[in-house]
Coordinates of C-alpha atoms and ligand atoms in Angstrom, one line a residue:
M2 CA 13.6 -41.5 -27.6
K3 CA 15.9 -38.7 -28.7
T4 CA 13.0 -37.1 -30.6
L5 CA 10.8 -37.4 -27.5
S6 CA 13.1 -35.9 -25.3
L7 CA 13.9 -33.1 -27.5
T8 CA 10.2 -32.5 -27.8
A9 CA 10.0 -32.6 -24.0
A10 CA 12.8 -30.0 -23.6
V11 CA 11.3 -27.8 -26.2
A12 CA 7.9 -28.0 -24.3
L13 CA 9.7 -27.2 -21.0
A14 CA 11.6 -24.2 -22.5
A15 CA 8.3 -22.9 -23.6
I16 CA 6.7 -23.4 -20.2
A17 CA 9.6 -21.9 -18.1
P18 CA 9.4 -18.2 -19.6
A19 CA 5.6 -18.3 -19.3
T20 CA 5.8 -19.2 -15.5
A21 CA 8.4 -16.5 -14.9
A22 CA 6.1 -13.9 -16.8
L23 CA 3.2 -15.0 -14.7
A24 CA 5.2 -14.6 -11.5
Q25 CA 6.2 -11.0 -12.6
S26 CA 2.8 -10.0 -13.7
N27 CA 1.6 -10.2 -10.1
G28 CA 0.8 -6.5 -10.0
V29 CA 0.1 -6.0 -6.1
E30 CA 2.5 -3.6 -4.6
R31 CA 1.4 -3.1 -1.1
M32 CA -1.6 -3.2 1.1
Y33 CA -2.6 -0.6 4.0
I34 CA -4.8 -1.5 6.8
L35 CA -7.2 1.4 7.4
E36 CA -8.9 2.2 10.7
C37 CA -12.6 2.1 9.8
G38 CA -14.4 2.0 13.2
Q39 CA -14.1 1.0 16.9
G40 CA -17.0 -0.6 18.6
H41 CA -18.2 -1.6 22.0
T42 CA -20.9 -4.2 23.0
G43 CA -22.1 -5.2 26.4
D44 CA -23.0 -8.4 25.4
M45 CA -20.9 -10.5 23.1
S46 CA -23.3 -13.7 23.0
R47 CA -24.5 -12.3 19.5
W48 CA -21.5 -13.9 17.9
T49 CA -21.4 -16.9 20.5
P50 CA -24.9 -18.2 20.9
G51 CA -25.5 -19.4 24.5
K52 CA -21.9 -18.2 25.7
N53 CA -20.5 -15.2 26.9
V54 CA -24.1 -13.7 27.8
G55 CA -23.7 -10.2 29.3
V56 CA -19.9 -10.2 28.5
P57 CA -18.9 -6.9 27.4
M58 CA -16.4 -6.7 24.3
D59 CA -14.3 -4.1 22.3
I60 CA -14.0 -4.7 18.6
V61 CA -12.4 -3.1 15.7
D62 CA -13.4 -2.6 12.1
S63 CA -10.9 -2.7 9.4
C64 CA -10.7 -1.5 5.7
Y65 CA -7.9 -2.4 3.4
L66 CA -6.3 -0.4 0.5
I67 CA -4.5 -2.4 -2.1
K68 CA -2.1 -0.6 -4.5
H69 CA -1.9 -2.5 -7.7
A70 CA -0.1 -1.5 -10.8
Q71 CA -3.5 -1.3 -12.5
G72 CA -4.9 0.9 -10.0
Y73 CA -6.1 1.1 -6.3
F74 CA -8.6 -1.4 -4.8
L75 CA -10.4 -0.8 -1.6
W76 CA -11.7 -3.7 0.4
D77 CA -14.7 -2.5 2.8
T78 CA -15.5 0.9 3.8
G79 CA -16.4 0.7 7.3
V80 CA -18.8 2.6 9.5
T81 CA -20.0 6.0 7.8
D82 CA -17.4 8.9 8.3
Q83 CA -20.4 10.7 9.7
T84 CA -20.1 8.4 12.9
S85 CA -19.0 10.5 16.0
P86 CA -15.5 10.0 17.3
N87 CA -16.9 9.8 20.9
P88 CA -20.6 8.9 20.8
P89 CA -22.6 8.6 24.2
P90 CA -23.1 4.9 25.3
G91 CA -26.0 3.1 23.4
D92 CA -27.9 0.2 24.0
P93 CA -25.6 -2.3 26.0
A94 CA -27.0 -5.2 24.0
G95 CA -26.2 -3.5 20.8
I96 CA -22.9 -2.0 19.4
T97 CA -21.7 1.6 19.9
W98 CA -19.3 2.6 17.2
R99 CA -17.0 5.6 17.0
R100 CA -14.9 6.8 14.3
P101 CA -11.6 8.1 15.8
K102 CA -10.4 8.8 12.1
T103 CA -12.4 9.1 9.1
L104 CA -11.7 6.9 5.8
A105 CA -11.6 10.2 3.9
A106 CA -8.9 11.7 6.1
Q107 CA -6.7 8.4 6.1
L108 CA -6.7 8.5 2.2
T109 CA -5.7 12.1 2.1
E110 CA -2.9 11.4 4.3
L111 CA -1.8 8.5 1.8
G112 CA -2.1 10.9 -1.0
V113 CA -5.1 9.1 -2.6
K114 CA -8.1 10.8 -3.9
P115 CA -11.4 9.1 -4.0
D116 CA -11.4 9.0 -8.1
D117 CA -8.1 7.3 -7.9
I118 CA -10.0 4.1 -6.5
K119 CA -10.6 1.8 -9.3
Y120 CA -12.6 -0.7 -7.7
V121 CA -14.4 -0.7 -4.3
A122 CA -15.6 -4.1 -3.1
V123 CA -17.3 -4.6 0.2
S124 CA -17.6 -8.0 1.9
H125 CA -21.4 -7.4 2.5
T126 CA -24.0 -4.9 3.0
H127 CA -24.0 -4.4 6.8
P128 CA -23.4 -0.8 7.8
D129 CA -20.0 -1.3 9.4
H130 CA -18.7 -2.5 6.0
S131 CA -20.6 -0.7 3.5
G132 CA -20.9 2.7 5.4
N133 CA -18.8 4.9 2.8
V134 CA -19.5 3.3 -0.6
E135 CA -20.7 6.6 -1.8
L136 CA -17.5 8.3 -1.1
F137 CA -16.5 6.6 -4.4
P138 CA -19.2 7.3 -6.7
K139 CA -16.9 6.7 -9.8
S140 CA -15.4 3.6 -8.5
M141 CA -16.6 0.3 -9.8
L142 CA -18.3 -1.6 -7.1
L143 CA -17.6 -5.3 -7.1
V144 CA -20.5 -7.2 -5.1
Q145 CA -22.3 -10.4 -5.4
K146 CA -25.6 -10.3 -7.1
A147 CA -27.0 -12.2 -4.4
E148 CA -26.0 -9.4 -1.9
Y149 CA -27.0 -6.5 -4.4
E150 CA -30.5 -8.0 -4.8
W151 CA -31.0 -9.1 -1.3
P152 CA -34.5 -7.6 -0.3
N153 CA -34.2 -4.8 2.1
D154 CA -37.8 -3.5 2.7
G155 CA -38.1 -2.2 -0.6
R156 CA -34.9 -0.1 -0.6
P157 CA -32.0 -0.8 -2.8
R158 CA -28.8 -2.0 -1.1
F159 CA -26.8 0.3 -3.0
N160 CA -27.2 3.7 -5.0
P161 CA -28.7 2.4 -8.1
Q162 CA -26.5 5.1 -10.1
H163 CA -23.2 3.4 -8.8
P164 CA -21.3 1.7 -11.5
V165 CA -21.5 -2.1 -10.4
T166 CA -20.3 -5.4 -11.6
K167 CA -22.7 -8.0 -9.9
L168 CA -20.6 -11.2 -9.4
E169 CA -21.7 -14.8 -9.2
G170 CA -18.9 -16.5 -7.4
D171 CA -15.1 -15.9 -7.3
R172 CA -13.5 -13.1 -9.3
D173 CA -9.8 -12.6 -10.2
V174 CA -9.8 -8.8 -10.1
F175 CA -6.9 -7.9 -12.0
G176 CA -6.5 -11.2 -14.0
D177 CA -3.1 -12.0 -12.6
G178 CA -4.3 -14.0 -9.4
S179 CA -3.1 -11.3 -7.1
V180 CA -6.4 -10.2 -5.9
T181 CA -9.3 -12.6 -5.9
I182 CA -12.7 -12.1 -4.4
I183 CA -13.8 -15.4 -2.8
S184 CA -17.5 -16.1 -2.5
T185 CA -18.4 -17.0 1.1
P186 CA -22.1 -16.9 1.6
G187 CA -23.7 -17.6 5.0
H188 CA -23.3 -14.5 7.2
T189 CA -25.3 -12.7 4.4
P190 CA -26.8 -14.0 1.2
G191 CA -23.9 -12.7 -1.1
H192 CA -21.1 -12.5 1.5
Q193 CA -17.5 -12.3 -0.1
S194 CA -13.9 -12.6 1.4
L195 CA -10.6 -11.6 -0.4
L196 CA -7.3 -13.5 -1.3
V197 CA -4.5 -11.1 -1.7
K198 CA -1.0 -12.3 -2.7
L199 CA 1.5 -9.9 -1.5
P200 CA 5.2 -9.9 -2.8
K201 CA 7.0 -10.3 0.5
T202 CA 4.2 -11.0 2.9
G203 CA 2.7 -13.6 1.0
A204 CA -0.9 -14.8 0.7
V205 CA -3.5 -13.1 3.1
L206 CA -7.2 -14.1 3.3
L207 CA -9.4 -11.1 4.5
T208 CA -12.3 -12.6 6.2
G209 CA -15.1 -9.8 6.1
D210 CA -17.6 -11.3 8.6
A211 CA -17.3 -14.9 7.2
V212 CA -15.7 -15.1 10.8
H213 CA -15.6 -12.5 13.5
F214 CA -13.0 -13.4 16.1
K215 CA -10.2 -15.8 16.4
A216 CA -12.0 -17.7 19.1
N217 CA -15.1 -18.2 16.7
W218 CA -12.9 -19.2 13.9
E219 CA -11.3 -22.1 15.8
A220 CA -14.6 -23.3 17.2
R221 CA -16.3 -22.8 13.8
G222 CA -18.9 -20.9 15.7
V223 CA -21.8 -19.4 13.7
P224 CA -23.3 -16.0 15.1
G225 CA -27.1 -16.2 15.7
G226 CA -27.7 -13.3 13.3
N227 CA -26.3 -15.1 10.3
V228 CA -28.8 -15.7 7.4
D229 CA -27.6 -19.4 6.8
K230 CA -25.8 -21.6 9.3
E231 CA -25.2 -24.4 6.9
K232 CA -23.5 -22.0 4.3
T233 CA -21.6 -20.4 7.1
V234 CA -19.9 -23.6 8.0
T235 CA -19.2 -24.7 4.3
S236 CA -17.6 -21.3 3.6
M237 CA -15.5 -21.6 6.7
A238 CA -14.5 -25.1 5.4
H239 CA -13.6 -23.3 2.1
M240 CA -11.6 -20.8 3.7
A241 CA -9.5 -23.4 5.7
D242 CA -8.9 -25.1 2.4
L243 CA -7.6 -21.9 0.8
L244 CA -5.3 -20.9 3.7
V245 CA -3.6 -24.5 3.4
Q246 CA -3.4 -24.3 -0.6
N247 CA -2.1 -20.7 -0.4
H248 CA 0.0 -20.9 2.8
A249 CA -2.1 -17.9 3.7
Q250 CA -2.6 -15.9 6.8
L251 CA -6.2 -15.3 8.1
W252 CA -6.7 -11.4 8.9
I253 CA -10.0 -11.3 10.7
N254 CA -11.9 -7.9 10.2
H255 CA -13.1 -7.5 13.5
D256 CA -10.4 -9.0 15.7
K257 CA -9.2 -6.3 18.1
P258 CA -6.1 -8.3 19.6
Q259 CA -5.1 -9.4 16.0
R260 CA -5.1 -5.9 14.5
E261 CA -3.4 -4.4 17.6
A262 CA -0.4 -6.5 16.5
Q263 CA -0.7 -5.4 13.0
K264 CA 0.9 -2.3 11.2
M265 CA -1.8 0.5 10.5
A266 CA -1.5 2.9 7.5
P267 CA 0.6 5.1 6.6
A268 CA 2.7 1.8 7.3
F269 CA 1.9 -1.1 4.8
Y270 CA 2.4 -4.7 4.0
D271 CA 4.4 -5.3 0.8
Ligands
LIG304 ZN1 -21.8 -8.3 9.1

């Protein structure tokens, strides 16, 4: 018995410092929310099939910059910086985007140069998320293989010269569990979301377009334009599990009321 408990004590002593080291090795320092576009549509029923026909809606578009001890990580790149700050009204059934601030200007304000960004990951290849990928020609692009290779009328989804790591599922980006890409297909074939563990704020799950608004998260609504309804529902169930497991908050990229309650760069979450 005595030998056994001694063995157990030695084993525990070996585990304890390892656990402490793991907690300390979470290298995320802070996360900024960047203004990446503001949109208006005259008909929100594209996201809520059969409901809200002809109901106008304002949406936002967010990018997130994470400062990690190993380098900067940018999540989503928004509508292109070439978008007008005040465009004329477009097709009421579509979305008219404007860009009150460029991504480039916001990074400059933070003292971050494009080459300082070690990794760029986009949730998917719709233009309101991948519009500025080529502002970062040297940054390693982290994208699902299924998204990268998703047929696009014979045109590549990304510049073939851009350094890329094609993922097939989840990826612990820095190897310390602090920033994890989560495969959430359905909206597009290789859609992905991001789980970030901040030192004080705690865990945050960034949706990409796995969900568009709080209302369609709560109703588990699937927008008409999603490529796979069943996978969308499965991805949302997986996200709900992750929220519970990690005591995480859900930050919905396009949800305007939610973002209006959040701090925008240069303020940050740590
Ligand atoms: Zn989308």
